[in-house]
XYZ file of C-alpha atoms in Angstrom:
349
model
C -12.980 151.417 114.733
C -15.737 150.764 113.332
C -16.506 153.885 111.537
C -13.464 153.010 109.464
C -13.769 151.126 105.951
C -12.308 148.051 105.390
C -12.856 147.547 102.065
C -10.080 150.385 101.000
C -7.525 152.410 102.516
C -4.860 153.917 102.255
C -2.475 152.788 100.043
C -3.941 149.701 100.309
C -2.811 147.373 97.342
C -5.633 145.711 95.341
C -4.491 141.939 95.573
C -2.847 142.026 98.627
C -5.270 141.717 101.970
C -5.468 144.632 105.052
C -3.290 144.308 108.132
C -5.908 143.409 110.444
C -7.164 140.948 107.962
C -4.148 139.504 107.593
C -4.794 135.399 109.537
C -1.398 134.472 109.948
C 1.586 136.798 110.923
C 4.811 134.808 108.545
C 7.828 135.944 110.070
C 8.917 138.516 112.772
C 7.805 135.938 116.033
C 10.785 136.327 118.000
C 9.569 140.091 118.585
C 6.409 138.611 118.903
C 7.435 136.481 121.547
C 9.360 138.823 123.244
C 5.905 141.506 123.953
C 4.146 138.430 125.198
C 7.627 137.234 127.967
C 6.915 141.496 128.515
C 3.325 141.260 129.669
C 3.163 138.321 131.609
C 6.294 139.093 133.389
C 4.101 142.349 133.720
C 7.227 144.768 132.435
C 5.307 145.877 129.053
C 6.350 149.481 128.315
C 3.134 151.419 127.554
C 4.497 152.366 123.981
C 6.095 151.037 121.338
C 7.986 152.331 118.210
C 7.817 149.169 115.459
C 10.385 150.366 113.489
C 11.687 149.092 109.746
C 11.472 149.139 106.208
C 8.093 150.007 104.633
C 6.514 146.552 103.597
C 8.111 143.628 106.175
C 4.327 144.079 107.642
C 5.260 146.074 110.355
C 1.244 147.167 110.933
C 0.442 143.273 110.610
C 3.017 142.433 112.415
C 1.284 145.666 114.911
C -2.876 144.181 114.824
C -1.184 140.538 115.594
C 0.029 141.588 118.604
C -3.216 143.584 119.206
C -5.084 140.330 119.186
C -2.273 137.880 121.678
C -2.856 141.386 124.840
C -6.435 141.290 123.769
C -6.526 137.680 124.899
C -4.411 137.919 127.245
C -6.114 140.793 129.395
C -9.323 140.022 128.232
C -12.056 137.805 128.857
C -12.475 136.572 125.052
C -11.398 133.789 122.739
C -8.575 134.424 120.592
C -10.488 133.972 117.653
C -13.634 135.960 118.521
C -11.146 138.881 119.373
C -9.528 138.570 115.050
C -13.183 137.969 113.529
C -14.302 141.517 115.271
C -10.956 142.834 114.353
C -11.260 142.133 110.484
C -14.140 143.559 110.815
C -13.529 146.323 112.503
C -15.881 146.394 115.071
C -13.300 145.112 118.217
C -14.513 148.243 121.238
C -10.798 147.861 123.396
C -8.926 148.744 119.535
C -8.509 151.647 117.996
C -6.783 153.390 114.569
C -4.750 156.219 113.824
C -3.892 156.476 110.287
C -4.850 158.714 106.997
C -9.190 159.318 106.504
C -10.730 159.878 103.515
C -11.941 162.772 102.088
C -15.801 162.245 102.154
C -16.078 164.739 99.934
C -13.697 164.370 97.712
C -13.159 160.582 98.045
C -9.870 161.329 98.859
C -6.866 159.741 100.967
C -5.878 163.050 103.195
C -2.057 163.247 102.273
C -1.445 164.203 106.328
C -3.406 162.459 109.488
C -4.868 165.441 110.881
C -4.860 166.618 115.135
C -8.558 165.260 114.747
C -8.103 161.974 114.470
C -5.604 162.487 117.107
C -7.783 164.006 119.123
C -10.453 161.272 118.369
C -8.206 158.403 120.239
C -7.582 160.524 122.970
C -11.684 160.932 123.669
C -11.363 157.271 122.708
C -9.254 156.620 125.612
C -11.306 158.880 127.845
C -13.853 156.519 127.853
C -15.118 153.849 129.680
C -13.896 150.762 127.802
C -15.875 148.580 126.719
C -14.222 145.178 127.142
C -12.337 143.585 129.605
C -8.480 144.234 130.045
C -5.947 146.095 127.993
C -7.268 149.325 124.929
C -4.824 149.807 121.940
C -4.066 152.776 119.913
C -2.180 151.506 116.787
C -0.520 154.394 114.424
C -0.113 153.759 111.137
C 2.154 155.289 110.113
C 3.212 157.732 112.869
C 5.586 158.655 109.367
C 1.760 160.251 108.359
C 1.650 162.752 111.511
C 1.151 166.742 110.644
C 2.784 168.911 113.733
C 0.124 169.899 115.158
C -1.464 165.522 115.553
C 3.066 164.588 116.379
C 2.397 167.332 119.116
C -1.184 166.034 120.106
C 0.149 162.074 120.245
C 2.618 163.215 122.211
C 1.196 164.623 125.484
C -0.734 161.362 125.608
C 2.633 160.128 125.571
C 3.642 161.579 128.328
C 0.771 161.199 130.519
C -0.612 157.267 128.584
C -3.787 156.516 129.887
C -4.676 153.348 132.294
C -4.405 150.603 130.681
C -3.257 151.500 127.417
C -0.819 150.247 125.507
C 0.598 152.318 122.264
C 1.655 150.823 119.061
C 3.583 153.200 116.799
C 4.480 151.706 113.004
C 7.216 153.857 111.061
C 9.282 153.344 108.145
C 11.817 155.755 109.022
C 12.355 156.169 113.173
C 14.872 158.652 112.283
C 11.688 161.182 111.031
C 10.050 160.555 113.799
C 10.412 163.353 116.536
C 12.733 162.563 119.465
C 10.509 162.869 121.691
C 7.850 160.922 120.838
C 10.823 158.201 120.120
C 12.281 159.261 123.550
C 8.883 157.751 125.223
C 8.652 154.953 123.372
C 10.116 151.246 123.582
C 12.746 150.712 120.174
C 11.371 147.534 118.129
C 13.249 147.055 114.943
C 11.852 144.146 112.433
C 13.434 143.138 109.744
C 12.782 141.644 106.056
C 11.408 139.054 106.150
C 12.624 135.204 104.286
C 11.428 134.227 101.187
C 9.920 131.376 102.486
C 7.504 133.886 104.503
C 6.403 136.146 101.686
C 6.012 133.387 99.216
C 3.869 132.384 102.772
C 2.036 135.762 102.347
C 1.588 135.870 99.027
C -0.262 131.809 99.245
C -2.383 133.157 101.913
C -3.864 135.531 99.868
C -5.278 133.109 97.327
C -1.741 133.857 94.910
C -0.248 130.792 93.191
C 2.699 131.721 91.246
C 5.440 129.145 89.263
C 8.478 128.653 90.228
C 10.023 130.905 87.178
C 7.278 133.839 88.625
C 8.239 133.347 92.067
C 11.748 133.196 91.996
C 11.169 136.819 89.623
C 9.020 138.262 92.548
C 11.009 137.274 95.513
C 14.117 138.694 94.055
C 12.296 141.796 93.829
C 10.379 141.761 96.690
C 14.237 140.849 99.372
C 11.967 140.387 102.096
C 8.768 142.718 101.155
C 5.726 141.323 100.629
C 3.859 144.997 100.207
C 6.865 144.490 97.336
C 5.513 141.642 96.262
C 2.164 142.210 95.851
C 3.629 145.604 93.922
C 5.100 143.602 91.587
C 2.263 140.949 91.119
C -0.194 143.719 90.726
C 2.151 144.577 87.123
C 3.244 141.058 86.552
C 2.148 140.472 83.201
C 4.060 143.663 82.184
C 6.238 142.064 79.710
C 9.397 144.708 80.273
C 9.529 143.452 83.676
C 10.081 139.990 82.196
C 12.613 141.021 79.601
C 14.703 143.342 81.876
C 15.332 140.050 84.369
C 16.560 138.242 81.490
C 18.680 141.432 80.322
C 20.692 141.364 83.837
C 21.230 137.442 83.596
C 23.128 138.321 80.695
C 23.978 141.239 79.413
C 26.270 140.595 76.932
C 23.425 138.617 75.183
C 21.826 141.333 73.930
C 21.957 143.337 71.610
C 22.486 147.776 71.600
C 19.229 147.288 69.992
C 17.697 144.509 72.404
C 18.609 146.671 75.368
C 17.244 150.275 73.553
C 13.845 148.255 73.580
C 13.988 147.698 77.850
C 14.687 150.963 77.573
C 12.180 152.549 76.152
C 9.315 150.143 77.302
C 11.091 150.832 81.179
C 10.675 153.966 80.418
C 6.274 153.741 79.823
C 4.983 156.738 81.075
C 1.588 155.562 81.531
C 3.864 153.161 83.307
C 5.236 154.162 86.585
C 5.325 151.182 89.075
C 7.216 149.100 86.383
C 9.187 151.884 86.313
C 9.971 151.765 90.136
C 9.917 147.977 90.349
C 12.836 148.361 87.624
C 15.118 150.388 89.855
C 14.335 148.253 92.821
C 15.174 145.025 90.514
C 18.654 146.625 89.026
C 19.472 148.548 92.508
C 18.746 144.380 94.034
C 20.933 143.006 91.006
C 24.478 145.140 91.352
C 23.959 144.942 95.003
C 24.266 141.112 94.629
C 27.184 141.156 91.728
C 29.491 143.739 94.399
C 28.395 140.790 97.328
C 29.433 137.820 95.320
C 32.431 139.780 93.959
C 33.517 140.157 97.395
C 33.370 136.655 98.527
C 35.177 135.566 96.094
C 37.997 138.086 96.888
C 37.700 139.522 93.623
C 40.718 142.551 93.169
C 40.082 145.307 94.777
C 39.622 147.612 91.402
C 36.600 144.820 90.522
C 34.836 145.649 94.093
C 35.520 149.696 93.281
C 34.090 149.476 90.082
C 30.855 146.919 91.572
C 30.647 150.372 93.863
C 31.155 152.745 90.836
C 28.460 151.634 89.414
C 25.675 151.015 92.049
C 26.217 155.296 92.833
C 26.302 156.179 89.418
C 23.011 154.647 89.079
C 21.722 156.079 92.828
C 22.623 159.801 91.351
C 21.266 158.547 87.821
C 17.651 157.604 89.371
C 17.600 161.009 91.826
C 18.572 163.072 88.963
C 16.121 161.857 86.895
C 12.791 162.278 89.609
C 14.903 165.447 90.615
C 14.865 167.156 86.958
C 12.477 165.066 85.495
C 15.263 163.919 83.163
C 14.586 162.045 80.118
C 13.374 158.112 81.500
C 14.159 156.236 79.152
C 18.308 157.930 78.497
C 18.600 157.548 82.113
C 17.950 153.836 82.162
C 19.952 152.950 78.698
C 23.175 154.824 80.719
C 22.197 152.707 83.754
C 21.997 149.148 81.812
C 25.399 150.480 80.108
C 26.707 150.768 83.541
C 25.481 147.218 84.383
C 26.909 145.991 81.176
C 30.619 147.084 82.208
C 30.464 145.836 85.123
C 29.003 141.949 83.954
C 31.847 142.086 81.423
C 34.759 143.166 84.367
C 33.570 140.847 86.283
C 33.544 138.531 83.777
C 37.192 139.071 82.127
C 38.363 138.898 85.966
C 36.245 135.192 86.803
C 38.470 133.920 82.931
C 41.864 135.078 84.044
C 41.243 133.541 88.055
C 40.271 130.281 85.935
């Protein structure tokens, strides 16, 4: 692993630490304790499929599992192991992930079979340290067909004293043969406090209002919080947040101006975050109406708006439709849902 760059990796965000450089694990403590207990009980499986939504800290979790297992099985203190892993120099750890092409400077779209073969050679050589040896695949979704088959052969006949930690964002897309040889370890989004902890541990300290907006977008996914912070200076997201709070307090002109700002072709990340904010907002309305035992017709309308929003966004992406027109229609549907919800509240008072 020493030959891998730690200053830049595929999909790395400019304001977020790499998973191997995260000093603390926020959330997922129960799953960590579960694995360590299995190791202490001599019942630890040789391969785990760490599954969950993208951005919740699965790779960070894998590195923390590795650190703890190295400390338990080896003869070095945890602090020294952590330092070496952060520097990419711990010899009992092999990481498989998309590599940069030295000629083009761009990262490969997939993990190649050669990347997996290097890991196979890693296990064929003598261990440099006592204790277990661990291979982290971040993530298994990136394996091309040949790489997946090469990994499968290794999982079928695992090397002695080897543990495989496979990260996946889409467990359903993993080869069934690979899934069958791994213990599934599902992780869930973390709490808002844990998201805050991750952000602040990276040296980013925000005011209460700014954090509220960030948490609204993050929904338990620290990576999404960092993505939002990368474009926090963009006024369109703040304007959308204010508009969603009170659609009827904004004029038609304001809505069209907001749609134009969100559809800026030079701000794709803003567009993606805006879609997530809108999706979360409509889902929150539906959840609130359900909790208030609103009429079935209103609940059906909320579901219809959510489905229509999904449909419009998907069609825009597939057919490259006008983003401004798409987002304008989405906002209009939300305005109508908000009006119906407010009317229901007035009728029940």
